[in-house]
PDB file of C-alpha atoms in Angstrom:
ATOM      1  CA  GLY M   1       0.125  -0.254   0.218  1.00 67.00           C
ATOM      2  CA  ALA M   2       0.935   3.955  -0.523  1.00 80.00           C
ATOM      3  CA  VAL M   3       3.584   5.052   2.106  1.00 89.00           C
ATOM      4  CA  VAL M   4       4.074   8.469   3.679  1.00 93.00           C
ATOM      5  CA  SER M   5       6.655   9.447   5.804  1.00 95.00           C
ATOM      6  CA  GLN M   6       7.667  11.850   7.799  1.00 96.00           C
ATOM      7  CA  HIS M   7      11.619  13.166   9.776  1.00 96.00           C
ATOM      8  CA  PRO M   8      12.007  14.391  11.949  1.00 97.00           C
ATOM      9  CA  SER M   9       9.007  12.047  14.403  1.00 95.00           C
ATOM     10  CA  ARG M  10       9.567  14.100  17.978  1.00 96.00           C
ATOM     11  CA  VAL M  11      11.643  17.473  17.451  1.00 97.00           C
ATOM     12  CA  ILE M  12      12.170  20.368  20.467  1.00 97.00           C
ATOM     13  CA  CYS M  13      13.580  23.502  19.960  1.00 96.00           C
ATOM     14  CA  LYS M  14      14.828  26.876  21.286  1.00 96.00           C
ATOM     15  CA  SER M  15      12.461  29.717  20.592  1.00 97.00           C
ATOM     16  CA  GLY M  16      13.813  31.520  17.715  1.00 96.00           C
ATOM     17  CA  THR M  17      15.098  28.888  15.697  1.00 96.00           C
ATOM     18  CA  SER M  18      14.008  26.719  13.229  1.00 97.00           C
ATOM     19  CA  VAL M  19      13.064  23.556  12.267  1.00 97.00           C
ATOM     20  CA  LYS M  20      12.495  21.903   8.250  1.00 97.00           C
ATOM     21  CA  ILE M  21       9.915  19.121   8.569  1.00 97.00           C
ATOM     22  CA  GLU M  22      10.169  16.143   5.835  1.00 97.00           C
ATOM     23  CA  CYS M  23       6.892  14.541   4.296  1.00 96.00           C
ATOM     24  CA  ARG M  24       7.843  11.231   1.491  1.00 95.00           C
ATOM     25  CA  SER M  25       5.487   9.278  -0.105  1.00 93.00           C
ATOM     26  CA  LEU M  26       7.760   6.047   0.119  1.00 93.00           C
ATOM     27  CA  ASP M  27       6.056   4.443  -2.786  1.00 88.00           C
ATOM     28  CA  PHE M  28       4.638   6.274  -5.482  1.00 87.00           C
ATOM     29  CA  GLN M  29       4.851   9.650  -6.864  1.00 88.00           C
ATOM     30  CA  ALA M  30       2.381  12.778  -5.356  1.00 88.00           C
ATOM     31  CA  THR M  31       1.471  15.505  -7.046  1.00 84.00           C
ATOM     32  CA  THR M  32      -0.167  17.146  -3.841  1.00 89.00           C
ATOM     33  CA  MET M  33       0.839  16.483  -0.386  1.00 92.00           C
ATOM     34  CA  PHE M  34      -0.656  18.986   2.293  1.00 93.00           C
ATOM     35  CA  TRP M  35       0.162  19.656   5.601  1.00 96.00           C
ATOM     36  CA  TYR M  36      -2.288  20.036   8.435  1.00 96.00           C
ATOM     37  CA  ARG M  37      -1.209  21.135  12.147  1.00 96.00           C
ATOM     38  CA  GLN M  38      -2.980  19.682  15.599  1.00 93.00           C
ATOM     39  CA  PHE M  39      -3.893  20.530  18.476  1.00 88.00           C
ATOM     40  CA  PRO M  40      -3.741  18.690  21.908  1.00 84.00           C
ATOM     41  CA  LYS M  41      -7.018  16.460  21.432  1.00 82.00           C
ATOM     42  CA  GLN M  42      -8.215  18.430  18.719  1.00 86.00           C
ATOM     43  CA  SER M  43      -9.172  17.650  15.508  1.00 89.00           C
ATOM     44  CA  LEU M  44      -6.682  18.204  11.830  1.00 91.00           C
ATOM     45  CA  MET M  45      -6.562  22.009  10.506  1.00 92.00           C
ATOM     46  CA  LEU M  46      -5.283  22.268   6.929  1.00 93.00           C
ATOM     47  CA  MET M  47      -2.496  24.818   6.613  1.00 95.00           C
ATOM     48  CA  ALA M  48      -1.186  24.174   2.827  1.00 94.00           C
ATOM     49  CA  THR M  49      -1.309  22.285  -0.551  1.00 91.00           C
ATOM     50  CA  SER M  50       1.309  21.582  -1.834  1.00 88.00           C
ATOM     51  CA  ASN M  51       2.004  20.996  -5.739  1.00 85.00           C
ATOM     52  CA  GLU M  52       4.936  20.100  -7.390  1.00 81.00           C
ATOM     53  CA  GLY M  53       6.699  22.270  -8.672  1.00 80.00           C
ATOM     54  CA  SER M  54       4.569  25.202  -7.613  1.00 82.00           C
ATOM     55  CA  LYS M  55       4.081  27.300  -5.008  1.00 86.00           C
ATOM     56  CA  ALA M  56       1.673  26.178  -1.483  1.00 90.00           C
ATOM     57  CA  THR M  57      -1.891  27.732  -1.886  1.00 90.00           C
ATOM     58  CA  TYR M  58      -1.968  28.744   1.828  1.00 94.00           C
ATOM     59  CA  GLU M  59      -5.398  29.042   4.310  1.00 92.00           C
ATOM     60  CA  GLN M  60      -6.761  31.467   5.650  1.00 92.00           C
ATOM     61  CA  GLY M  61      -4.829  32.870   9.272  1.00 93.00           C
ATOM     62  CA  VAL M  62      -1.883  30.683   8.417  1.00 95.00           C
ATOM     63  CA  GLU M  63       1.406  33.132   7.413  1.00 94.00           C
ATOM     64  CA  LYS M  64       3.035  31.960   4.542  1.00 92.00           C
ATOM     65  CA  ASP M  65       6.405  33.659   5.594  1.00 94.00           C
ATOM     66  CA  LYS M  66       6.538  31.935   8.959  1.00 96.00           C
ATOM     67  CA  PHE M  67       5.615  28.056   7.242  1.00 97.00           C
ATOM     68  CA  LEU M  68       7.860  27.799   4.547  1.00 96.00           C
ATOM     69  CA  ILE M  69       6.655  24.813   2.330  1.00 94.00           C
ATOM     70  CA  ASN M  70       8.693  23.434  -0.833  1.00 91.00           C
ATOM     71  CA  HIS M  71       6.860  21.027  -2.902  1.00 87.00           C
ATOM     72  CA  ALA M  72      10.529  19.811  -4.886  1.00 82.00           C
ATOM     73  CA  SER M  73       9.719  16.466  -6.254  1.00 89.00           C
ATOM     74  CA  LEU M  74       7.602  14.145  -6.642  1.00 89.00           C
ATOM     75  CA  THR M  75       8.487  12.660  -3.515  1.00 92.00           C
ATOM     76  CA  LEU M  76       9.030  14.931  -1.006  1.00 94.00           C
ATOM     77  CA  SER M  77       7.540  18.148   0.252  1.00 94.00           C
ATOM     78  CA  THR M  78       9.043  19.861   3.339  1.00 96.00           C
ATOM     79  CA  LEU M  79       7.729  22.357   5.781  1.00 97.00           C
ATOM     80  CA  THR M  80      10.213  25.039   7.292  1.00 97.00           C
ATOM     81  CA  VAL M  81       8.854  26.588  10.786  1.00 97.00           C
ATOM     82  CA  THR M  82      10.701  29.665  10.512  1.00 96.00           C
ATOM     83  CA  SER M  83      11.183  31.729  13.936  1.00 96.00           C
ATOM     84  CA  ALA M  84       9.623  29.009  16.226  1.00 96.00           C
ATOM     85  CA  HIS M  85       8.163  29.948  19.038  1.00 96.00           C
ATOM     86  CA  PRO M  86       5.977  28.554  22.455  1.00 96.00           C
ATOM     87  CA  GLU M  87       2.884  29.237  20.411  1.00 95.00           C
ATOM     88  CA  ASP M  88       3.920  26.986  17.420  1.00 96.00           C
ATOM     89  CA  SER M  89       4.124  23.617  19.454  1.00 96.00           C
ATOM     90  CA  SER M  90       1.821  21.080  17.722  1.00 95.00           C
ATOM     91  CA  PHE M  91       1.773  18.405  15.975  1.00 95.00           C
ATOM     92  CA  TYR M  92       1.687  18.699  12.426  1.00 97.00           C
ATOM     93  CA  ILE M  93       0.851  15.748   9.786  1.00 96.00           C
ATOM     94  CA  CYS M  94       1.122  15.599   6.392  1.00 96.00           C
ATOM     95  CA  SER M  95      -0.704  13.710   3.435  1.00 93.00           C
ATOM     96  CA  ALA M  96      -0.066  12.570   0.068  1.00 92.00           C
ATOM     97  CA  ARG M  97      -2.631  11.908  -2.893  1.00 87.00           C
ATOM     98  CA  GLN M  98      -1.670   9.909  -5.867  1.00 80.00           C
ATOM     99  CA  SER M  99      -2.833  11.915  -8.866  1.00 70.00           C
ATOM    100  CA  LEU M 100      -5.251   9.327  -9.998  1.00 51.00           C
ATOM    101  CA  ARG M 101      -6.985   8.231  -6.772  1.00 56.00           C
ATOM    102  CA  ASP M 102      -9.266   9.580  -3.869  1.00 58.00           C
ATOM    103  CA  THR M 103      -7.747   8.403  -0.607  1.00 77.00           C
ATOM    104  CA  GLN M 104      -5.026  11.241   0.797  1.00 84.00           C
ATOM    105  CA  TYR M 105      -2.322   9.101   2.655  1.00 89.00           C
ATOM    106  CA  PHE M 106      -1.315  10.034   5.958  1.00 92.00           C
ATOM    107  CA  GLY M 107       2.141  10.072   7.620  1.00 94.00           C
ATOM    108  CA  PRO M 108       2.803   9.371  11.117  1.00 94.00           C
ATOM    109  CA  GLY M 109       3.552  13.093  12.392  1.00 95.00           C
ATOM    110  CA  THR M 110       5.618  15.413  14.047  1.00 96.00           C
ATOM    111  CA  ARG M 111       5.580  15.919  17.159  1.00 96.00           C
ATOM    112  CA  LEU M 112       6.814  19.705  17.250  1.00 97.00           C
ATOM    113  CA  THR M 113       7.698  21.716  21.084  1.00 96.00           C
ATOM    114  CA  VAL M 114       9.113  24.935  21.356  1.00 96.00           C
ATOM    115  CA  LEU M 115      10.544  25.826  24.522  1.00 95.00           C
TER     116      LEU M 115
ATOM    117  CA  SER R   1     -15.739  27.395   9.636  1.00 39.00           C
ATOM    118  CA  GLN R   2     -16.628  24.774   7.389  1.00 43.00           C
ATOM    119  CA  GLN R   3     -15.531  22.536  10.032  1.00 59.00           C
ATOM    120  CA  GLY R   4     -17.810  18.631  10.636  1.00 71.00           C
ATOM    121  CA  GLU R   5     -19.162  17.753  14.451  1.00 79.00           C
ATOM    122  CA  GLU R   6     -18.878  14.441  15.401  1.00 83.00           C
ATOM    123  CA  ASP R   7     -21.203  13.366  18.822  1.00 84.00           C
ATOM    124  CA  PRO R   8     -20.889  11.458  20.838  1.00 90.00           C
ATOM    125  CA  GLN R   9     -16.900  13.564  21.604  1.00 90.00           C
ATOM    126  CA  ALA R  10     -16.067  10.149  23.834  1.00 93.00           C
ATOM    127  CA  LEU R  11     -17.514   6.852  24.232  1.00 95.00           C
ATOM    128  CA  SER R  12     -16.167   3.821  25.797  1.00 96.00           C
ATOM    129  CA  ILE R  13     -17.912   0.596  25.897  1.00 96.00           C
ATOM    130  CA  GLN R  14     -17.267  -3.202  26.900  1.00 97.00           C
ATOM    131  CA  GLU R  15     -14.852  -4.838  25.109  1.00 97.00           C
ATOM    132  CA  GLY R  16     -18.046  -7.452  22.642  1.00 97.00           C
ATOM    133  CA  GLU R  17     -19.782  -4.278  22.105  1.00 97.00           C
ATOM    134  CA  ASN R  18     -20.810  -2.223  18.886  1.00 97.00           C
ATOM    135  CA  ALA R  19     -19.504   1.247  18.581  1.00 97.00           C
ATOM    136  CA  THR R  20     -21.823   4.233  17.403  1.00 96.00           C
ATOM    137  CA  MET R  21     -20.049   7.287  15.912  1.00 96.00           C
ATOM    138  CA  ASN R  22     -22.305  10.280  13.884  1.00 95.00           C
ATOM    139  CA  CYS R  23     -20.796  12.154  11.783  1.00 94.00           C
ATOM    140  CA  SER R  24     -22.611  15.869  10.885  1.00 94.00           C
ATOM    141  CA  TYR R  25     -21.080  18.226   8.095  1.00 92.00           C
ATOM    142  CA  LYS R  26     -22.179  21.597   6.495  1.00 89.00           C
ATOM    143  CA  THR R  27     -21.723  22.107   3.063  1.00 86.00           C
ATOM    144  CA  SER R  28     -22.388  19.318   0.024  1.00 87.00           C
ATOM    145  CA  ILE R  29     -19.594  16.960  -0.835  1.00 87.00           C
ATOM    146  CA  ASN R  30     -18.119  14.542  -3.172  1.00 85.00           C
ATOM    147  CA  ASN R  31     -17.348  12.142  -0.994  1.00 87.00           C
ATOM    148  CA  LEU R  32     -16.867  11.444   3.428  1.00 92.00           C
ATOM    149  CA  GLN R  33     -13.863   9.720   4.456  1.00 92.00           C
ATOM    150  CA  TRP R  34     -13.644   7.414   8.268  1.00 95.00           C
ATOM    151  CA  TYR R  35     -10.123   7.928  10.261  1.00 94.00           C
ATOM    152  CA  ARG R  36      -8.686   6.431  12.622  1.00 96.00           C
ATOM    153  CA  GLN R  37      -6.034   7.981  14.802  1.00 94.00           C
ATOM    154  CA  ASN R  38      -3.471   6.668  17.371  1.00 92.00           C
ATOM    155  CA  SER R  39      -2.857   8.978  20.600  1.00 86.00           C
ATOM    156  CA  GLY R  40       0.185  10.539  19.278  1.00 81.00           C
ATOM    157  CA  ARG R  41       0.195   9.074  15.318  1.00 86.00           C
ATOM    158  CA  GLY R  42      -0.772   9.655  11.849  1.00 87.00           C
ATOM    159  CA  LEU R  43      -4.313   8.815  10.150  1.00 91.00           C
ATOM    160  CA  VAL R  44      -5.177   5.218   9.229  1.00 91.00           C
ATOM    161  CA  HIS R  45      -7.664   5.853   6.488  1.00 90.00           C
ATOM    162  CA  LEU R  46     -10.356   3.235   7.061  1.00 94.00           C
ATOM    163  CA  ILE R  47     -13.446   3.462   4.761  1.00 94.00           C
ATOM    164  CA  LEU R  48     -14.600   6.079   1.681  1.00 91.00           C
ATOM    165  CA  ILE R  49     -18.381   7.304   0.672  1.00 94.00           C
ATOM    166  CA  ARG R  50     -19.034   8.611  -2.259  1.00 91.00           C
ATOM    167  CA  SER R  51     -21.805  11.050  -2.196  1.00 91.00           C
ATOM    168  CA  ASN R  52     -24.746   9.203  -4.550  1.00 93.00           C
ATOM    169  CA  GLU R  53     -23.915   5.850  -2.313  1.00 96.00           C
ATOM    170  CA  ARG R  54     -26.285   5.428   0.952  1.00 97.00           C
ATOM    171  CA  GLU R  55     -24.051   2.456   2.802  1.00 98.00           C
ATOM    172  CA  LYS R  56     -20.611   0.606   2.486  1.00 97.00           C
ATOM    173  CA  HIS R  57     -19.179  -1.990   4.649  1.00 96.00           C
ATOM    174  CA  SER R  58     -16.022  -3.102   4.961  1.00 95.00           C
ATOM    175  CA  GLY R  59     -14.910  -6.056   7.671  1.00 97.00           C
ATOM    176  CA  ARG R  60     -16.760  -5.567  11.264  1.00 97.00           C
ATOM    177  CA  LEU R  61     -16.548  -1.330   9.790  1.00 98.00           C
ATOM    178  CA  ARG R  62     -20.035   0.007   8.176  1.00 98.00           C
ATOM    179  CA  VAL R  63     -21.058   3.571   7.296  1.00 98.00           C
ATOM    180  CA  THR R  64     -23.598   5.130   6.156  1.00 98.00           C
ATOM    181  CA  LEU R  65     -24.491   8.271   4.450  1.00 97.00           C
ATOM    182  CA  ASP R  66     -27.666  10.217   4.516  1.00 96.00           C
ATOM    183  CA  THR R  67     -26.876  13.638   2.148  1.00 95.00           C
ATOM    184  CA  SER R  68     -29.917  15.143   2.869  1.00 95.00           C
ATOM    185  CA  LYS R  69     -29.170  15.446   6.765  1.00 95.00           C
ATOM    186  CA  LYS R  70     -25.721  15.860   5.915  1.00 94.00           C
ATOM    187  CA  SER R  71     -24.975  13.252   8.456  1.00 95.00           C
ATOM    188  CA  SER R  72     -22.994  10.478   8.355  1.00 96.00           C
ATOM    189  CA  SER R  73     -22.350   6.903  10.480  1.00 97.00           C
ATOM    190  CA  LEU R  74     -19.830   5.089  11.879  1.00 97.00           C
ATOM    191  CA  LEU R  75     -20.378   1.589  13.237  1.00 98.00           C
ATOM    192  CA  ILE R  76     -17.639  -0.794  14.547  1.00 98.00           C
ATOM    193  CA  THR R  77     -19.103  -4.049  15.161  1.00 97.00           C
ATOM    194  CA  ALA R  78     -17.737  -6.738  17.590  1.00 97.00           C
ATOM    195  CA  SER R  79     -15.813  -4.150  19.665  1.00 97.00           C
ATOM    196  CA  ARG R  80     -11.506  -5.227  20.605  1.00 97.00           C
ATOM    197  CA  ALA R  81      -9.038  -3.359  23.019  1.00 96.00           C
ATOM    198  CA  ALA R  82      -7.200  -2.684  19.601  1.00 95.00           C
ATOM    199  CA  ASP R  83     -10.284  -0.341  18.158  1.00 97.00           C
ATOM    200  CA  THR R  84      -9.260   2.056  21.536  1.00 97.00           C
ATOM    201  CA  ALA R  85      -8.396   5.451  19.493  1.00 96.00           C
ATOM    202  CA  SER R  86     -10.082   8.318  18.047  1.00 95.00           C
ATOM    203  CA  TYR R  87     -12.330   8.190  15.210  1.00 96.00           C
ATOM    204  CA  PHE R  88     -12.639  11.454  12.598  1.00 94.00           C
ATOM    205  CA  CYS R  89     -14.847  11.937   9.487  1.00 95.00           C
ATOM    206  CA  ALA R  90     -13.803  14.212   6.894  1.00 93.00           C
ATOM    207  CA  THR R  91     -15.623  15.839   3.649  1.00 91.00           C
ATOM    208  CA  ASP R  92     -14.130  16.760   0.523  1.00 83.00           C
ATOM    209  CA  ALA R  93     -16.314  19.329  -1.371  1.00 71.00           C
ATOM    210  CA  GLY R  94     -13.820  20.134  -4.055  1.00 62.00           C
ATOM    211  CA  PRO R  95     -15.242  21.375  -7.354  1.00 57.00           C
ATOM    212  CA  ASN R  96     -13.536  17.947  -9.035  1.00 55.00           C
ATOM    213  CA  PHE R  97     -14.552  14.643  -8.401  1.00 48.00           C
ATOM    214  CA  GLY R  98     -11.501  13.054  -6.363  1.00 46.00           C
ATOM    215  CA  ASN R  99      -9.580  14.258  -3.593  1.00 45.00           C
ATOM    216  CA  GLU R 100      -9.347  17.932  -2.788  1.00 67.00           C
ATOM    217  CA  LYS R 101      -8.983  19.634   0.269  1.00 78.00           C
ATOM    218  CA  LEU R 102     -10.800  17.523   3.642  1.00 86.00           C
ATOM    219  CA  THR R 103     -12.286  18.956   6.321  1.00 88.00           C
ATOM    220  CA  PHE R 104     -12.465  17.110   8.898  1.00 91.00           C
ATOM    221  CA  GLY R 105     -14.991  16.407  11.845  1.00 90.00           C
ATOM    222  CA  THR R 106     -14.289  17.319  15.753  1.00 88.00           C
ATOM    223  CA  GLY R 107     -13.186  13.930  16.202  1.00 92.00           C
ATOM    224  CA  THR R 108     -14.531  10.945  18.982  1.00 94.00           C
ATOM    225  CA  ARG R 109     -12.534   9.309  21.541  1.00 94.00           C
ATOM    226  CA  LEU R 110     -13.529   6.039  21.407  1.00 96.00           C
ATOM    227  CA  THR R 111     -11.830   3.455  24.709  1.00 96.00           C
ATOM    228  CA  ILE R 112     -12.857  -0.270  24.297  1.00 97.00           C
ATOM    229  CA  ILE R 113     -12.709  -2.001  27.974  1.00 96.00           C
ATOM    230  CA  PRO R 114     -11.102  -5.155  28.581  1.00 92.00           C
TER     231      PRO R 114
END
């Protein structure tokens, strides 16, 4: 089946630093990847939609300069949280879509803690 | 907000019993999907039901969809301890038939008591 990985699974950083999270589709080509954010015991909120080779489309209220998304290849998208602050601490989940299928496949998530 | 709601928010049942979760949404949809999330983990896709379908089965799962009421239900029969997780519905209302942006419900935390 389709597998999506994320790296790292867990990261702790100091306030003011930048953190990069990778999302990879391991056995399929993903023309579209999605980035979600999930606060404890809450639902997933879509942050942005990333299409290979083009700029990401951000949801309303998501700062594009703070959450930099790069989808440089059909198997890799990265989310960089720039100048992270404690309020950015959250669970970040990516998903990838095979262009000809109906299901998004989700990664295992990355737990970001900003001290 | 387009986010759907699920009820109950939390459900605890004895192992072997059936668990039913409900999801309501606000806009017209192309399809509705159910996902499971174990604590602190990613999402696992369970089942997809299209807007022109009314019921779908997969193993111990049964999903119904009532587009007139904008609601769906997920039934897990003969529950097992391993079913303990949070369950989310997600709707796809994109302009193209397929998987556009997903809008997730608030989730139901299911606990199966051994």
